[in-house]
Short mmCIF file of C-alpha atoms in Angstrom, two decimals:
data_model
loop_
_atom_site.label_atom_id
_atom_site.label_comp_id
_atom_site.label_asym_id
_atom_site.label_seq_id
_atom_site.Cartn_x
_atom_site.Cartn_y
_atom_site.Cartn_z
CA UNK A 1 209.56 144.55 99.74
CA UNK A 2 207.24 141.87 98.61
CA UNK A 3 209.04 140.14 95.18
CA UNK A 4 206.39 139.35 91.92
CA UNK A 5 207.37 139.93 88.63
CA UNK A 6 205.87 142.72 85.58
CA UNK A 7 203.75 140.26 84.55
CA UNK A 8 202.20 139.52 87.63
CA UNK A 9 200.92 143.20 87.89
CA UNK A 10 197.68 143.07 86.11
CA UNK A 11 196.89 147.30 87.19
CA UNK A 12 198.98 150.25 88.71
CA UNK A 13 197.61 152.72 90.42
CA UNK A 14 199.24 155.96 92.61
CA UNK A 15 197.94 158.46 94.74
CA UNK A 16 196.86 161.82 93.65
CA UNK A 17 200.59 163.04 94.69
CA UNK A 18 201.59 160.66 92.90
CA UNK A 19 203.86 159.27 95.35
CA UNK A 20 202.95 156.04 96.76
CA UNK A 21 202.11 152.92 94.31
CA UNK A 22 199.15 150.70 94.56
CA UNK A 23 200.40 147.48 92.16
CA UNK A 24 197.89 144.71 91.50
CA UNK A 25 199.13 141.20 91.58
CA UNK A 26 197.58 138.34 89.58
CA UNK A 27 199.46 135.95 91.20
CA UNK A 28 197.26 132.85 92.60
CA UNK A 29 194.21 133.76 91.70
CA UNK A 30 192.68 130.16 91.70
CA UNK A 31 189.86 130.42 88.06
CA UNK A 32 186.44 130.30 89.80
CA UNK A 33 187.05 133.39 91.45
CA UNK A 34 185.33 136.23 90.28
CA UNK A 35 188.01 138.65 90.94
CA UNK A 36 191.14 139.03 89.12
CA UNK A 37 193.34 140.45 91.85
CA UNK A 38 194.16 138.80 95.16
CA UNK A 39 197.69 140.61 96.12
CA UNK A 40 197.79 144.33 96.37
CA UNK A 41 201.00 146.12 96.95
CA UNK A 42 200.88 149.07 98.97
CA UNK A 43 203.91 151.57 99.18
CA UNK A 44 203.97 152.42 103.11
CA UNK A 45 206.47 155.66 102.39
CA UNK A 46 209.25 153.15 103.10
CA UNK A 47 208.61 150.08 101.62
CA UNK A 48 206.05 147.78 99.74
CA UNK A 49 203.33 145.77 101.41
CA UNK A 50 201.46 142.69 100.20
CA UNK A 51 197.95 142.22 101.31
CA UNK A 52 195.07 140.05 100.35
CA UNK A 53 191.91 140.86 99.20
CA UNK A 54 189.00 139.12 98.90
CA UNK A 55 185.74 141.22 97.44
CA UNK A 56 183.37 139.48 100.06
CA UNK A 57 181.35 137.16 98.31
CA UNK A 58 181.13 133.05 98.00
CA UNK A 59 182.53 133.29 94.23
CA UNK A 60 185.72 135.18 95.93
CA UNK A 61 188.84 134.44 97.67
CA UNK A 62 187.61 132.59 100.58
CA UNK A 63 191.46 134.73 102.95
CA UNK A 64 191.62 138.21 103.05
CA UNK A 65 190.62 141.93 103.69
CA UNK A 66 186.81 142.48 102.22
CA UNK A 67 186.19 145.43 99.74
CA UNK A 68 183.43 146.40 103.10
CA UNK A 69 185.80 145.26 106.05
CA UNK A 70 188.19 147.99 104.05
CA UNK A 71 185.24 150.93 103.46
CA UNK A 72 184.81 150.35 106.96
CA UNK A 73 188.30 150.95 108.23
CA UNK A 74 188.31 154.21 105.87
CA UNK A 75 185.64 155.05 107.34
CA UNK A 76 186.58 154.53 111.45
CA UNK A 77 189.67 156.35 110.53
CA UNK A 78 187.64 159.55 109.11
CA UNK A 79 184.92 159.70 112.05
CA UNK A 80 188.26 160.19 114.09
CA UNK A 81 189.49 163.01 111.23
CA UNK A 82 186.07 164.23 111.74
CA UNK A 83 186.21 165.12 115.63
CA UNK A 84 189.97 166.27 115.27
CA UNK A 85 189.32 168.87 112.57
CA UNK A 86 185.00 169.40 112.39
CA UNK A 87 186.05 172.71 109.10
CA UNK A 88 189.54 169.84 107.82
CA UNK A 89 186.88 168.37 105.07
CA UNK A 90 186.82 164.45 106.87
CA UNK A 91 182.66 164.50 106.87
CA UNK A 92 182.52 164.67 102.86
CA UNK A 93 184.96 161.75 103.12
CA UNK A 94 182.66 159.98 105.48
CA UNK A 95 179.02 160.72 103.87
CA UNK A 96 181.05 159.15 100.50
CA UNK A 97 182.27 156.26 102.39
CA UNK A 98 178.91 156.07 104.48
CA UNK A 99 177.03 155.56 101.09
CA UNK A 100 179.17 153.12 99.05
CA UNK A 101 179.24 150.76 102.26
CA UNK A 102 174.92 151.15 102.01
CA UNK A 103 175.37 150.39 97.76
CA UNK A 104 178.57 147.14 98.59
CA UNK A 105 176.45 143.69 96.87
CA UNK A 106 175.05 141.35 99.75
CA UNK A 107 178.62 139.33 101.08
CA UNK A 108 180.21 139.77 104.21
CA UNK A 109 178.13 141.42 107.57
CA UNK A 110 179.10 145.11 108.09
CA UNK A 111 182.34 145.33 110.07
CA UNK A 112 183.64 142.03 109.78
CA UNK A 113 185.04 141.49 112.82
CA UNK A 114 187.24 144.15 112.43
CA UNK A 115 189.46 145.41 115.80
CA UNK A 116 192.00 148.38 116.35
CA UNK A 117 194.81 149.41 118.45
CA UNK A 118 197.48 151.31 118.80
CA UNK A 119 200.09 151.93 117.04
CA UNK A 120 204.32 152.53 117.72
CA UNK A 121 204.25 155.76 115.61
CA UNK A 122 202.93 158.63 118.16
CA UNK A 123 199.30 159.47 116.28
CA UNK A 124 196.44 162.20 117.32
CA UNK A 125 194.00 159.33 116.91
CA UNK A 126 193.49 156.69 119.38
CA UNK A 127 194.32 153.83 117.04
CA UNK A 128 196.42 153.45 114.19
CA UNK A 129 196.64 149.73 113.35
CA UNK A 130 193.28 147.64 111.87
CA UNK A 131 193.17 143.99 112.75
CA UNK A 132 191.46 140.89 111.80
CA UNK A 133 191.92 136.82 112.34
CA UNK A 134 195.45 136.90 111.56
CA UNK A 135 195.27 140.24 108.82
CA UNK A 136 196.82 143.87 110.04
CA UNK A 137 197.02 146.97 108.28
CA UNK A 138 199.57 149.89 109.84
CA UNK A 139 198.23 153.23 109.16
CA UNK A 140 199.76 156.11 108.44
CA UNK A 141 199.41 158.27 112.11
CA UNK A 142 199.62 161.65 110.49
CA UNK A 143 196.32 163.74 109.46
CA UNK A 144 198.36 164.47 105.68
CA UNK A 145 199.51 161.24 105.07
CA UNK A 146 203.01 161.77 105.47
CA UNK A 147 204.58 159.32 107.61
CA UNK A 148 205.17 155.53 106.71
CA UNK A 149 202.24 153.53 106.66
CA UNK A 150 199.44 152.58 104.59
CA UNK A 151 197.52 155.54 104.02
CA UNK A 152 193.72 155.62 103.88
CA UNK A 153 193.48 157.14 99.88
CA UNK A 154 195.24 154.05 99.32
CA UNK A 155 192.47 151.73 101.12
CA UNK A 156 189.38 153.96 99.25
CA UNK A 157 191.73 153.28 95.83
CA UNK A 158 191.72 149.60 96.60
CA UNK A 159 187.96 148.61 96.42
CA UNK A 160 187.39 151.30 93.28
CA UNK A 161 189.25 149.22 91.28
CA UNK A 162 188.34 146.00 93.05
CA UNK A 163 184.96 147.40 91.96
CA UNK A 164 185.73 149.09 88.37
CA UNK A 165 187.06 145.59 87.11
CA UNK A 166 183.81 143.63 88.90
CA UNK A 167 181.44 145.73 86.59
CA UNK A 168 183.65 145.39 83.82
CA UNK A 169 182.94 141.70 84.43
CA UNK A 170 180.22 142.14 85.37
CA UNK A 171 177.74 145.14 83.77
CA UNK A 172 174.60 144.10 84.44
CA UNK A 173 174.66 144.32 88.39
CA UNK A 174 173.81 147.69 88.22
CA UNK A 175 174.66 148.44 92.40
CA UNK A 176 178.31 148.00 91.31
CA UNK A 177 178.54 150.89 88.99
CA UNK A 178 176.02 153.29 91.33
CA UNK A 179 178.73 151.52 94.73
CA UNK A 180 181.79 152.48 92.40
CA UNK A 181 180.28 155.78 92.00
CA UNK A 182 180.11 156.36 95.88
CA UNK A 183 183.62 155.29 96.01
CA UNK A 184 184.78 157.89 93.67
CA UNK A 185 183.03 160.55 95.80
CA UNK A 186 184.72 159.37 98.58
CA UNK A 187 188.09 159.02 97.00
CA UNK A 188 188.12 162.88 95.56
CA UNK A 189 186.72 164.07 98.67
CA UNK A 190 190.34 162.35 100.85
CA UNK A 191 192.49 164.13 98.09
CA UNK A 192 190.52 167.44 98.88
CA UNK A 193 191.12 166.87 102.67
CA UNK A 194 194.55 165.82 102.44
CA UNK A 195 195.20 168.98 100.33
CA UNK A 196 193.12 170.85 103.29
CA UNK A 197 195.42 168.89 106.18
CA UNK A 198 198.68 169.51 104.03
CA UNK A 199 198.06 173.53 104.08
CA UNK A 200 196.96 173.45 107.47
CA UNK A 201 200.20 171.78 108.63
CA UNK A 202 201.84 174.49 106.25
CA UNK A 203 202.85 172.48 103.84
CA UNK A 204 203.34 173.39 100.15
CA UNK A 205 201.93 171.17 97.09
CA UNK A 206 199.16 168.84 97.82
CA UNK A 207 197.21 165.50 96.90
CA UNK A 208 197.72 166.25 92.85
#
């Protein structure tokens, strides 16, 4: 678990089922960056892992996962899930993510040099790890978002929180608000998809 103090936490979010946290930290953010947080600590179901996040524009952090990369990773995962379970709700997530990617302000290149690789844990998906240079994301291997790893919902929450604070600082950029609406649509659709997947797996409860 990454060490940090309470006064470094700018925001705290949780997945819809309340079981996985996200802490957004202001640690090491430089004054000229256009972002208030850089490190996000994500609950993997077994531990907490810190990932660097940058907005992907000229004035943002120079190192980290960009918002576009995170959305593209979530979309790539939903493409696999749509192929696995066409009636499971992934299509709605895919459509909303595609809209959000198109609405993001210009910045880093589409895809951003992300590659994918199989993980250690068994999975119905061909890959569960996303990589970009020295950066690595280990995703949860199961459709129900139960096992260890970062779940797609968390990726979308990171982007949603970034767009929320960015739009509050720059309310004149209307594209940020419309993009965030699409991200929130994707988030709601992913919560529904997880609930359906858990019901299909015979599990009670679900995502919120």
